Amino acid sequence: MVEGRILKVSGPLVIAQGMREANMFDVVRVGEQRLIGEIIEMHGDRASIQVYEETAGLGRGDRVTSTGAPLSVELGPGLITSIYDGIQRPLEAIFKKYGANIQRGIDEPALDREKEWFFTPAVSYGQEVVGGDVYGYVEETPVIRHKIMVPPGKEGRIAEIHAGKFTVTAPIGKLQLEDGRIEPITLMQKWPVRISRPYREKLPPVEPLISGQRVIDALFPLAKGGTACVPGPFGSGKTVVQHQLAKWSDVDLVVYIGCGERGNEMTDVLREFPELTDPKTGRSLMDRTILIANTSDMPVAAREASVYTGITIAEYYRDMGLSVAVIADSTSRWAEALREMSGRLEEMPGEEGYPAYLTSRLAQFYERAGKVTCLGSDGRIGTLSAIGAVSPQGGDISEPVTQATLRIVKVFWGLDSTLAYRRHFPAINWLNSYSLYRDRLNDWFSENVAKDWMPKTNELARILQQESELQEIVKLVGADALSPADRMTMETAQSIREDFLQQNAFDGDDSYTALPKMYALMNLIFSFDKKARLAIEEGADVADIAALPVRERIGRAKAVPVRDYAQTYAEIEAQIDTELSALTQGGAQ
């Protein structure tokens, strides 16, 4: 154990001397209240310490004690449905024990030491195991079967294994290592947050992460194991998009990191998720959710640790062969913590005061996403998708955090405050957003939804682009100057925007759209467009076509319950034929 003394206190930065024997990234305890900190720089016997709690009251000469271990998270049964702060302190357990006001220096274990879990072995006495192999199972929630795994880097022979009820620290057996030493096996393991968990092989992502959001799944899909960012100004709906992804994404587990965001947003998650039903399992969404709550009123330094805490927990579940999504809201607040510490350390600033290593730190986070063959002899495959919100001041995406993020991620969902003010949600701008996974996901959509899925979605994007060009003409000379075909394009684009891309998060049938219904809705809009153009060639007027009653039914089609959409859409299709036929016959007379 290394002990030093405080030399200087500057906000969340503490400089201590007498720490020559300590190591980089060791966790330390600072002052009489034993505040949690982490060594981030060493110069001789002086250590620069990032303290994750309020440093008021610390003074020169106060004791600093190194624990000799890096900042790590506890991994085992009991993580799911929990809510932690940025350094994995269990907020619910702290509330029950200490009340609403969290005192400084509290050291509560992340996993409940008293709760017992029923363990079912999957190995037997004498069996050889390597890192990643599965010792056995615990039913953590009704939807997640928790695999108790051999920690990476360990291998040997099972000397003892037991079934039954155990706490996370009680030995469930013994492992004889290759050098003859015997170690106890427990339900829990620890892992340093700044080191990514190893895997056997990284694979190309070829399956989409289905979100149920039409603008995402149809135009800008994200692959399982992919990376995406959601930049946008204040009030443009970043949190709306993040919450929708957390609620409805086609993944086994969601780790939601509230990094420096307002407390009411995390409160919304806590209130809504237990009441919502996962469309995949029919269970409460909290049965597959872990929350990291590091709100804006908490110490700024803890934001820096929160994203590493979240993604390390996600990697652990990925290693079980699960599909995991990490949602960080927002990485701008995390970057502000980097800027704060960089300034305190008196480092040479980069653009807008951010540290010069901003891009590499962002890359270290996003590059831990991916589709991998996990460690272990069973060859299981897991995916980890990383989605980060970015909050550029004034919506200026040329600022450093957004630009650094765009160099790394492959999906850009650009939010538009103009759309948000029109109450168009999700407010993803279809003209400047993009997905680099579209070509890679083509085969999956062709096999699992429809062979012409990609051509149809490409046509959606083409019509919306054409509408943008036509609007420039309309601004100059008015809509009457357009040809009937171009006016019909404007009508179809409006239908795509309002009847397809726009979704109501408060409508149970519109909040989430399955791919078959999404494809059918696309076909309905295209069918009306095609038949209307034929009617125009036979003499029908575009204004009369736009005023047909069936247009309103198409507009309401997105809210039709999934069990009824096939029949309802067939009725709308028949109504399109009837009304357009009456229009052309009336025109002919």
Coordinates of C-alpha atoms in Angstrom, one line a residue:
M1 CA 0.0 0.0 0.0
V2 CA 1.4 3.4 -1.1
E3 CA 0.7 6.5 1.0
G4 CA 1.3 10.1 0.0
R5 CA 0.3 13.6 0.9
I6 CA -1.7 16.2 -0.9
L7 CA 0.4 19.0 -2.4
K8 CA -2.3 20.8 -4.4
V9 CA -6.0 20.8 -4.9
S10 CA -7.5 22.3 -8.1
G11 CA -11.2 21.4 -8.5
P12 CA -11.4 17.7 -9.3
L13 CA -7.6 17.5 -9.8
V14 CA -5.5 16.6 -6.8
I15 CA -1.7 16.5 -6.9
A16 CA 0.0 14.2 -4.3
Q17 CA 3.6 13.6 -3.5
G18 CA 5.3 10.5 -2.1
M19 CA 3.5 8.3 -4.7
R20 CA 6.6 6.9 -6.5
E21 CA 5.6 3.3 -5.9
A22 CA 2.0 3.8 -7.3
N23 CA 1.0 2.9 -10.9
M24 CA -0.8 4.8 -13.6
F25 CA -4.6 4.4 -13.3
D26 CA -4.5 3.0 -9.8
V27 CA -7.5 3.8 -7.7
V28 CA -6.7 5.9 -4.7
R29 CA -8.5 7.1 -1.5
V30 CA -8.1 10.8 -0.8
G31 CA -8.4 12.6 2.5
E32 CA -10.1 11.7 5.7
Q33 CA -13.4 10.9 3.9
R34 CA -11.6 8.5 1.6
L35 CA -12.9 10.1 -1.6
I36 CA -12.5 7.9 -4.7
G37 CA -9.9 9.0 -7.3
E38 CA -7.7 7.6 -10.1
I39 CA -4.1 8.4 -11.0
I40 CA -4.0 9.9 -14.5
E41 CA -0.4 11.2 -14.6
M42 CA 2.9 10.4 -12.9
H43 CA 5.9 12.7 -12.7
G44 CA 8.6 11.3 -10.4
D45 CA 7.0 10.9 -7.0
R46 CA 4.1 13.2 -7.8
A47 CA 0.8 11.8 -9.0
S48 CA -2.0 13.8 -10.7
I49 CA -5.3 12.3 -9.4
Q50 CA -8.7 12.7 -11.0
V51 CA -11.2 12.7 -8.0
Y52 CA -14.7 11.4 -8.8
E53 CA -16.3 13.2 -5.9
E54 CA -16.6 16.8 -4.7
T55 CA -13.2 17.9 -3.4
A56 CA -14.3 20.8 -1.1
G57 CA -12.6 20.6 2.3
L58 CA -9.5 18.8 1.1
G59 CA -6.3 20.5 2.1
R60 CA -2.5 20.4 1.7
G61 CA -1.0 17.6 3.7
D62 CA -4.1 15.3 3.7
R63 CA -3.4 11.6 3.3
V64 CA -3.7 9.9 -0.1
T65 CA -3.7 6.0 -0.1
S66 CA -3.3 3.9 -3.2
T67 CA -5.3 0.7 -3.4
G68 CA -2.8 -0.8 -5.9
A69 CA -5.6 -1.8 -8.3
P70 CA -7.0 -0.1 -11.4
L71 CA -10.6 1.3 -11.6
S72 CA -12.6 -1.8 -12.2
V73 CA -16.2 -2.9 -12.3
E74 CA -17.8 -5.9 -10.7
L75 CA -19.4 -8.3 -13.2
G76 CA -21.9 -10.9 -12.2
P77 CA -25.6 -11.6 -11.6
G78 CA -27.6 -8.6 -10.3
L79 CA -26.4 -6.0 -12.9
I80 CA -29.6 -6.0 -14.9
T81 CA -32.4 -3.7 -13.7
S82 CA -29.8 -1.8 -11.6
I83 CA -29.0 1.9 -11.7
Y84 CA -25.4 2.9 -11.0
D85 CA -23.5 6.2 -10.9
G86 CA -20.4 6.7 -13.2
I87 CA -18.1 4.6 -11.0
Q88 CA -20.6 1.8 -10.5
R89 CA -21.9 2.7 -7.1
P90 CA -25.5 1.2 -6.7
L91 CA -27.7 4.3 -6.3
E92 CA -30.7 2.3 -5.2
A93 CA -28.8 0.5 -2.4
I94 CA -27.2 3.7 -1.3
F95 CA -30.6 5.4 -1.1
K96 CA -32.0 2.6 1.0
K97 CA -29.0 2.7 3.4
Y98 CA -28.1 6.4 3.5
G99 CA -31.1 8.3 2.3
A100 CA -31.6 10.7 -0.7
N101 CA -28.4 12.8 0.0
I102 CA -25.4 10.7 -1.0
Q103 CA -22.5 11.4 1.3
R104 CA -19.0 11.7 0.0
G105 CA -16.7 8.7 0.4
I106 CA -19.5 6.1 0.4
D107 CA -18.0 2.7 -0.7
E108 CA -21.0 0.4 -1.4
P109 CA -20.3 -2.8 -3.4
A110 CA -21.9 -2.8 -6.9
L111 CA -23.3 -6.3 -6.6
D112 CA -25.6 -7.2 -3.6
R113 CA -23.5 -9.4 -1.3
E114 CA -26.5 -10.9 0.5
K115 CA -28.8 -11.9 -2.4
E116 CA -28.5 -15.6 -3.3
W117 CA -28.7 -16.9 -6.9
F118 CA -29.4 -20.5 -8.0
F119 CA -26.4 -21.7 -9.9
T120 CA -26.7 -24.6 -12.4
P121 CA -23.3 -26.1 -13.4
A122 CA -22.4 -26.7 -17.1
V123 CA -19.1 -28.4 -16.4
S124 CA -18.0 -31.5 -14.4
Y125 CA -15.1 -32.5 -12.1
G126 CA -11.8 -32.9 -14.0
Q127 CA -13.0 -31.0 -17.1
E128 CA -10.4 -28.8 -18.8
V129 CA -11.5 -25.2 -19.3
V130 CA -10.0 -22.1 -20.9
G131 CA -10.9 -18.3 -20.6
G132 CA -14.4 -17.7 -21.8
D133 CA -15.7 -21.2 -21.2
V134 CA -19.0 -21.4 -19.3
Y135 CA -19.0 -22.8 -15.7
G136 CA -22.8 -22.7 -15.6
Y137 CA -25.9 -20.6 -15.5
V138 CA -27.9 -18.3 -13.3
E139 CA -31.4 -17.1 -14.3
E140 CA -30.8 -13.4 -13.8
T141 CA -34.1 -12.1 -15.2
P142 CA -36.9 -13.9 -16.9
V143 CA -35.4 -12.9 -20.3
I144 CA -31.6 -13.1 -19.6
R145 CA -29.8 -16.4 -18.8
H146 CA -26.6 -15.2 -17.2
K147 CA -23.5 -17.3 -18.1
I148 CA -20.9 -17.6 -15.4
M149 CA -17.7 -17.6 -17.4
V150 CA -14.0 -18.4 -16.9
P151 CA -12.3 -15.0 -16.7
P152 CA -10.1 -14.2 -19.8
G153 CA -6.5 -15.4 -19.3
K154 CA -7.4 -18.2 -16.9
E155 CA -7.3 -21.9 -17.8
G156 CA -7.0 -25.2 -15.9
R157 CA -9.0 -28.1 -14.6
I158 CA -12.2 -28.1 -12.6
A159 CA -11.3 -29.4 -9.1
E160 CA -14.7 -28.9 -7.6
I161 CA -18.1 -27.5 -8.7
H162 CA -21.5 -27.3 -6.9
A163 CA -25.1 -26.6 -7.8
G164 CA -27.3 -24.6 -5.5
K165 CA -27.9 -21.1 -4.1
F166 CA -24.9 -18.9 -3.6
T167 CA -24.1 -15.2 -3.1
V168 CA -21.8 -13.5 -5.7
T169 CA -18.8 -13.9 -3.4
A170 CA -19.4 -17.5 -2.1
P171 CA -17.2 -20.1 -3.8
I172 CA -19.2 -22.4 -6.1
G173 CA -16.2 -24.6 -6.9
K174 CA -12.4 -24.6 -7.4
L175 CA -10.2 -24.3 -10.5
Q176 CA -6.8 -25.9 -10.6
L177 CA -4.6 -23.7 -12.7
E178 CA -1.8 -25.0 -15.0
D179 CA 0.9 -24.2 -12.4
G180 CA -0.9 -26.3 -9.8
R181 CA -2.4 -23.4 -7.8
I182 CA -6.1 -23.8 -6.8
E183 CA -8.4 -20.8 -7.0
P184 CA -12.0 -20.5 -5.8
I185 CA -14.7 -20.0 -8.5
T186 CA -17.3 -17.4 -7.7
L187 CA -20.3 -15.9 -9.5
M188 CA -18.5 -12.6 -9.7
Q189 CA -15.4 -11.3 -11.6
K190 CA -13.7 -7.9 -11.9
W191 CA -12.4 -6.2 -15.0
P192 CA -10.5 -2.8 -15.4
V193 CA -12.7 -0.4 -17.2
R194 CA -10.0 1.1 -19.4
I195 CA -9.0 -2.2 -20.9
S196 CA -11.4 -3.8 -23.5
R197 CA -12.3 -7.4 -22.9
P198 CA -10.6 -9.8 -25.3
Y199 CA -12.3 -11.8 -28.0
R200 CA -11.2 -14.4 -30.5
E201 CA -12.1 -12.7 -33.8
K202 CA -13.8 -9.6 -35.0
L203 CA -16.5 -10.2 -37.7
P204 CA -18.1 -7.9 -40.2
P205 CA -21.6 -6.8 -39.1
V206 CA -24.2 -8.1 -41.6
E207 CA -27.5 -8.0 -39.6
P208 CA -29.4 -4.8 -38.9
L209 CA -30.3 -3.6 -35.5
I210 CA -34.1 -3.2 -35.9
S211 CA -35.3 -0.1 -34.1
G212 CA -38.9 0.1 -35.2
Q213 CA -38.2 3.7 -36.3
R214 CA -39.1 4.0 -39.9
V215 CA -36.7 6.7 -40.9
I216 CA -33.8 4.7 -39.3
D217 CA -34.7 1.2 -40.5
A218 CA -35.7 2.2 -44.0
L219 CA -33.2 5.0 -44.9
F220 CA -30.3 4.9 -42.4
P221 CA -30.0 1.4 -40.8
L222 CA -27.5 0.5 -38.1
A223 CA -25.9 -2.9 -38.1
K224 CA -25.6 -5.0 -35.0
G225 CA -22.1 -4.4 -33.8
G226 CA -22.0 -1.0 -35.6
T227 CA -21.5 2.6 -34.4
A228 CA -23.8 5.6 -34.8
C229 CA -24.0 9.2 -33.6
V230 CA -27.0 11.5 -33.1
P231 CA -25.9 15.1 -33.2
G232 CA -28.3 18.0 -32.9
P233 CA -29.0 21.3 -31.1
F234 CA -30.9 21.7 -27.9
G235 CA -34.6 20.7 -28.3
S236 CA -34.1 18.8 -31.5
G237 CA -35.0 15.5 -30.0
K238 CA -31.7 13.7 -29.2
T239 CA -33.2 12.2 -26.0
V240 CA -36.4 11.2 -27.9
V241 CA -34.3 9.2 -30.4
Q242 CA -32.1 7.7 -27.7
H243 CA -35.1 6.7 -25.6
Q244 CA -36.9 5.1 -28.6
L245 CA -33.7 3.2 -29.5
A246 CA -33.4 2.0 -25.9
K247 CA -37.1 1.0 -25.8
W248 CA -37.5 -0.8 -29.0
S249 CA -34.1 -1.9 -30.4
D250 CA -33.9 -5.6 -31.4
V251 CA -31.2 -6.4 -28.8
D252 CA -30.9 -8.7 -25.8
L253 CA -29.7 -6.0 -23.4
V254 CA -29.4 -2.2 -23.3
V255 CA -26.8 -0.2 -21.3
Y256 CA -28.1 3.4 -21.1
I257 CA -25.4 5.9 -20.0
G258 CA -26.8 9.3 -18.9
C259 CA -23.5 11.1 -19.1
G260 CA -23.8 14.7 -17.8
E261 CA -27.4 15.0 -18.9
R262 CA -30.2 16.5 -16.8
G263 CA -31.7 14.4 -14.0
N264 CA -35.2 14.6 -15.3
E265 CA -34.2 12.7 -18.4
M266 CA -33.0 9.7 -16.3
T267 CA -36.1 10.1 -14.2
D268 CA -38.2 9.6 -17.4
V269 CA -36.3 6.4 -18.2
L270 CA -36.9 5.1 -14.6
R271 CA -40.6 5.9 -14.8
E272 CA -41.3 4.7 -18.3
F273 CA -39.2 1.6 -18.8
P274 CA -40.9 -0.6 -16.1
E275 CA -44.3 0.2 -17.6
L276 CA -43.4 -0.6 -21.2
T277 CA -43.4 -4.0 -22.8
D278 CA -40.6 -5.3 -24.9
P279 CA -42.1 -6.3 -28.3
K280 CA -39.5 -9.1 -28.5
T281 CA -40.1 -10.8 -25.2
G282 CA -43.4 -9.4 -23.9
R283 CA -41.7 -8.6 -20.6
S284 CA -40.9 -5.2 -18.9
L285 CA -38.1 -3.3 -20.6
M286 CA -36.3 -3.0 -17.3
D287 CA -35.7 -6.8 -17.4
R288 CA -33.1 -6.1 -20.1
T289 CA -31.8 -2.7 -19.1
I290 CA -28.9 -1.4 -17.0
L291 CA -28.7 2.3 -16.3
I292 CA -25.6 4.4 -15.6
A293 CA -26.8 7.7 -14.2
N294 CA -24.2 10.4 -14.1
T295 CA -26.3 13.6 -14.2
S296 CA -25.1 17.2 -14.8
D297 CA -25.2 18.0 -11.0
M298 CA -22.7 15.2 -10.2
P299 CA -19.0 15.9 -10.1
V300 CA -17.7 16.5 -13.6
A301 CA -14.8 14.1 -13.4
A302 CA -17.1 11.1 -12.9
R303 CA -18.5 11.6 -16.4
E304 CA -15.1 10.5 -17.8
A305 CA -15.4 7.2 -16.1
S306 CA -19.1 6.6 -16.8
V307 CA -18.7 5.7 -20.5
Y308 CA -16.0 3.2 -19.7
T309 CA -18.0 1.7 -16.9
G310 CA -21.0 1.3 -19.2
I311 CA -19.1 -0.2 -22.2
T312 CA -17.2 -2.7 -19.9
I313 CA -20.5 -4.0 -18.5
A314 CA -21.8 -4.3 -22.1
E315 CA -18.7 -6.2 -23.2
Y316 CA -19.2 -8.7 -20.4
Y317 CA -22.7 -9.5 -21.6
R318 CA -21.5 -9.5 -25.2
D319 CA -19.0 -12.3 -24.2
M320 CA -22.1 -14.4 -23.2
G321 CA -23.1 -14.4 -26.9
L322 CA -25.7 -11.7 -26.5
S323 CA -26.6 -8.7 -28.6
V324 CA -26.0 -5.5 -26.6
A325 CA -26.6 -1.8 -27.3
V326 CA -24.7 0.9 -25.4
I327 CA -26.5 4.3 -25.6
A328 CA -24.4 7.3 -24.4
D329 CA -26.2 10.5 -23.8
S330 CA -24.2 12.6 -24.4
T331 CA -20.6 12.3 -25.4
S332 CA -20.3 16.1 -25.6
R333 CA -20.7 16.3 -21.8
W334 CA -18.1 13.5 -21.5
A335 CA -15.7 15.6 -23.8
E336 CA -16.3 18.6 -21.5
A337 CA -15.0 16.5 -18.6
L338 CA -11.8 15.8 -20.7
R339 CA -11.5 19.5 -21.4
E340 CA -11.9 20.4 -17.7
M341 CA -9.2 17.9 -16.6
S342 CA -6.9 18.9 -19.5
G343 CA -7.1 22.5 -18.5
R344 CA -6.4 21.7 -14.8
L345 CA -3.3 19.7 -15.9
E346 CA -2.2 22.7 -18.0
E347 CA -1.8 20.7 -21.2
M348 CA -1.5 22.3 -24.5
P349 CA -5.1 22.9 -25.7
G350 CA -6.4 21.8 -29.1
E351 CA -9.3 23.3 -31.0
E352 CA -11.9 25.2 -28.8
G353 CA -9.9 24.2 -25.7
Y354 CA -10.5 20.4 -26.1
P355 CA -7.4 18.2 -25.5
A356 CA -5.4 17.2 -28.6
Y357 CA -6.1 13.6 -27.8
L358 CA -9.9 14.0 -28.0
T359 CA -10.3 12.0 -31.2
S360 CA -8.2 9.1 -29.9
R361 CA -10.2 8.9 -26.7
L362 CA -13.5 8.9 -28.7
A363 CA -12.1 6.2 -30.9
Q364 CA -11.1 4.1 -27.8
F365 CA -14.8 4.1 -26.8
Y366 CA -16.4 3.5 -30.2
E367 CA -13.8 0.9 -31.3
R368 CA -14.9 -1.4 -28.5
A369 CA -18.1 -2.0 -30.4
G370 CA -18.3 -4.8 -32.9
K371 CA -19.5 -8.3 -33.8
V372 CA -17.1 -10.8 -32.4
T373 CA -16.5 -14.5 -31.9
C374 CA -16.2 -14.7 -28.1
L375 CA -13.6 -16.5 -26.1
G376 CA -14.4 -20.0 -25.1
S377 CA -14.6 -23.4 -26.9
D378 CA -18.2 -23.1 -28.0
G379 CA -17.6 -20.4 -30.6
R380 CA -20.5 -18.2 -29.6
I381 CA -21.0 -14.9 -31.3
G382 CA -21.9 -11.6 -29.6
T383 CA -22.5 -8.1 -30.8
L384 CA -22.0 -4.7 -29.2
S385 CA -23.5 -1.6 -30.9
A386 CA -22.5 1.9 -29.7
I387 CA -24.8 4.9 -30.2
G388 CA -23.7 8.3 -28.9
A389 CA -25.6 11.5 -28.8
V390 CA -23.6 14.7 -29.5
S391 CA -24.8 18.1 -28.3
P392 CA -23.0 20.8 -30.4
Q393 CA -23.6 24.3 -29.1
G394 CA -26.2 26.0 -31.3
G395 CA -26.4 22.9 -33.5
D396 CA -23.0 23.7 -35.1
I397 CA -21.8 20.3 -36.3
S398 CA -18.4 21.7 -37.4
E399 CA -17.3 21.8 -33.7
P400 CA -14.6 19.4 -32.6
V401 CA -16.6 16.7 -30.8
T402 CA -19.0 16.2 -33.7
Q403 CA -16.3 16.2 -36.3
A404 CA -14.1 13.8 -34.3
T405 CA -17.1 11.5 -33.8
L406 CA -18.0 11.6 -37.5
R407 CA -14.5 10.4 -38.4
I408 CA -15.1 7.2 -36.4
V409 CA -18.7 6.2 -36.6
K410 CA -20.5 4.8 -39.7
V411 CA -24.0 6.1 -39.2
F412 CA -25.0 9.7 -38.9
W413 CA -28.5 10.6 -37.8
G414 CA -28.4 14.4 -38.2
L415 CA -31.2 16.0 -36.1
D416 CA -32.9 19.2 -37.4
S417 CA -34.4 21.7 -35.0
T418 CA -36.7 23.0 -37.8
L419 CA -38.3 19.5 -38.0
A420 CA -38.5 19.4 -34.2
Y421 CA -40.3 22.8 -34.1
R422 CA -42.8 21.4 -36.6
R423 CA -43.4 18.5 -34.2
H424 CA -41.9 16.1 -36.8
F425 CA -40.3 13.3 -34.7
P426 CA -37.9 11.6 -35.1
A427 CA -36.4 14.9 -36.3
I428 CA -33.7 13.1 -38.4
N429 CA -32.9 15.2 -41.5
W430 CA -33.2 12.8 -44.5
L431 CA -31.0 15.0 -46.7
N432 CA -27.8 15.1 -44.7
S433 CA -28.0 11.9 -42.7
Y434 CA -26.3 8.7 -44.0
S435 CA -25.5 5.1 -43.2
L436 CA -22.4 3.3 -44.5
Y437 CA -24.0 -0.1 -43.7
R438 CA -26.7 0.0 -46.3
D439 CA -24.9 -2.1 -49.0
R440 CA -23.7 -4.6 -46.4
L441 CA -27.2 -5.1 -45.1
N442 CA -28.8 -5.5 -48.5
D443 CA -28.6 -9.3 -48.5
W444 CA -30.3 -9.5 -45.1
F445 CA -33.2 -7.3 -46.0
S446 CA -33.6 -9.2 -49.3
E447 CA -33.8 -12.5 -47.6
N448 CA -35.8 -11.6 -44.5
V449 CA -38.2 -8.8 -45.6
A450 CA -38.5 -8.4 -49.4
K451 CA -36.2 -8.7 -52.4
D452 CA -37.0 -5.1 -53.5
W453 CA -36.5 -3.6 -50.0
M454 CA -33.4 -1.7 -51.0
P455 CA -34.7 -0.4 -54.4
K456 CA -37.9 0.8 -52.6
T457 CA -36.0 2.6 -49.9
N458 CA -33.6 4.1 -52.5
E459 CA -36.7 5.4 -54.3
L460 CA -37.9 7.0 -51.0
A461 CA -34.6 8.9 -50.7
R462 CA -34.7 9.9 -54.4
I463 CA -38.2 11.4 -54.2
L464 CA -37.3 13.3 -51.0
Q465 CA -34.1 14.6 -52.7
Q466 CA -36.1 15.6 -55.8
E467 CA -38.7 17.4 -53.6
S468 CA -35.8 19.5 -52.1
E469 CA -34.8 20.6 -55.6
L470 CA -38.3 21.4 -56.6
Q471 CA -38.9 23.5 -53.5
E472 CA -36.2 25.8 -54.7
I473 CA -38.1 26.3 -57.9
V474 CA -41.4 26.8 -56.0
K475 CA -39.8 29.6 -53.9
L476 CA -38.8 31.4 -57.1
V477 CA -41.8 31.1 -59.4
G478 CA -44.6 29.3 -57.4
A479 CA -46.1 25.8 -57.5
D480 CA -48.3 26.6 -60.5
A481 CA -45.1 26.7 -62.7
L482 CA -44.5 23.0 -62.1
S483 CA -45.5 20.3 -64.5
P484 CA -48.3 17.9 -63.3
A485 CA -45.7 15.2 -62.9
D486 CA -43.5 17.4 -60.6
R487 CA -46.6 18.5 -58.6
M488 CA -47.4 14.8 -58.1
T489 CA -43.8 14.3 -56.9
M490 CA -44.3 17.0 -54.3
E491 CA -47.5 15.4 -53.1
T492 CA -45.8 12.0 -52.8
A493 CA -42.9 13.5 -51.0
Q494 CA -45.3 15.1 -48.5
S495 CA -46.9 11.7 -48.0
I496 CA -43.5 10.1 -47.4
R497 CA -42.6 12.8 -44.9
E498 CA -45.9 12.9 -42.9
D499 CA -47.3 9.4 -43.4
F500 CA -44.1 7.3 -43.3
L501 CA -41.1 9.1 -41.7
Q502 CA -43.0 10.9 -38.9
Q503 CA -43.9 8.8 -35.9
N504 CA -45.8 9.4 -32.7
A505 CA -43.9 8.1 -29.7
F506 CA -47.1 8.3 -27.6
D507 CA -49.2 6.1 -29.9
G508 CA -48.6 2.4 -29.0
D509 CA -49.3 1.3 -32.6
D510 CA -47.1 4.0 -34.2
S511 CA -44.2 4.1 -31.8
Y512 CA -42.8 0.9 -33.0
T513 CA -43.2 -0.5 -36.6
A514 CA -42.2 -4.0 -37.5
L515 CA -40.4 -4.4 -40.9
P516 CA -43.3 -6.2 -42.7
K517 CA -45.7 -3.4 -41.8
M518 CA -43.1 -0.8 -42.7
Y519 CA -42.7 -2.5 -46.2
A520 CA -46.4 -2.6 -46.7
L521 CA -46.8 1.1 -45.8
M522 CA -44.1 2.0 -48.3
N523 CA -45.9 0.0 -51.0
L524 CA -49.2 1.7 -50.2
I525 CA -47.6 5.2 -50.8
F526 CA -45.9 4.0 -54.0
S527 CA -49.0 2.4 -55.2
F528 CA -51.0 5.6 -54.8
D529 CA -48.2 7.5 -56.6
K530 CA -48.1 5.1 -59.5
K531 CA -51.9 5.0 -60.0
A532 CA -52.2 8.7 -59.6
R533 CA -49.7 9.3 -62.4
L534 CA -51.7 7.1 -64.7
A535 CA -54.8 9.1 -63.8
I536 CA -53.0 12.3 -64.6
E537 CA -52.1 10.9 -68.1
E538 CA -55.8 10.2 -68.6
G539 CA -56.7 13.9 -67.8
A540 CA -57.1 14.0 -64.0
D541 CA -56.1 17.1 -62.2
V542 CA -53.4 16.9 -59.4
A543 CA -55.4 19.1 -57.1
D544 CA -58.4 16.8 -57.4
I545 CA -56.1 13.8 -56.7
A546 CA -54.6 15.5 -53.6
A547 CA -58.2 16.1 -52.3
L548 CA -59.4 12.5 -52.5
P549 CA -60.7 11.0 -49.2
V550 CA -58.3 8.1 -49.5
R551 CA -55.4 10.4 -48.8
E552 CA -56.5 10.8 -45.3
R553 CA -56.8 7.0 -44.8
I554 CA -53.2 6.6 -46.1
G555 CA -52.2 9.3 -43.6
R556 CA -53.8 7.3 -40.8
A557 CA -52.4 3.9 -42.0
K558 CA -49.3 4.0 -39.9
A559 CA -51.4 3.9 -36.7
V560 CA -53.3 0.7 -37.7
P561 CA -52.6 -2.1 -35.2
V562 CA -50.1 -4.7 -36.5
R563 CA -52.7 -7.5 -36.3
D564 CA -55.1 -5.6 -38.6
Y565 CA -52.7 -3.8 -41.1
A566 CA -52.8 -6.4 -43.9
Q567 CA -56.6 -6.3 -44.2
T568 CA -56.8 -2.5 -43.7
Y569 CA -54.1 -1.8 -46.3
A570 CA -55.9 -4.1 -48.8
E571 CA -59.1 -2.1 -48.2
I572 CA -57.2 1.2 -48.7
E573 CA -55.7 -0.2 -52.0
A574 CA -59.2 -1.0 -53.2
Q575 CA -60.4 2.5 -52.3
I576 CA -57.5 4.0 -54.2
D577 CA -58.6 2.2 -57.3
T578 CA -62.2 3.1 -56.8
E579 CA -61.7 6.9 -56.2
L580 CA -59.1 7.3 -59.0
S581 CA -61.3 5.4 -61.4
A582 CA -64.2 7.7 -60.6
L583 CA -62.0 10.7 -61.1
T584 CA -60.8 9.7 -64.5
Q585 CA -64.3 8.6 -65.7
G586 CA -65.7 11.9 -64.4
G587 CA -63.0 13.8 -66.3
A588 CA -63.7 11.8 -69.5
Q589 CA -67.4 12.7 -69.4

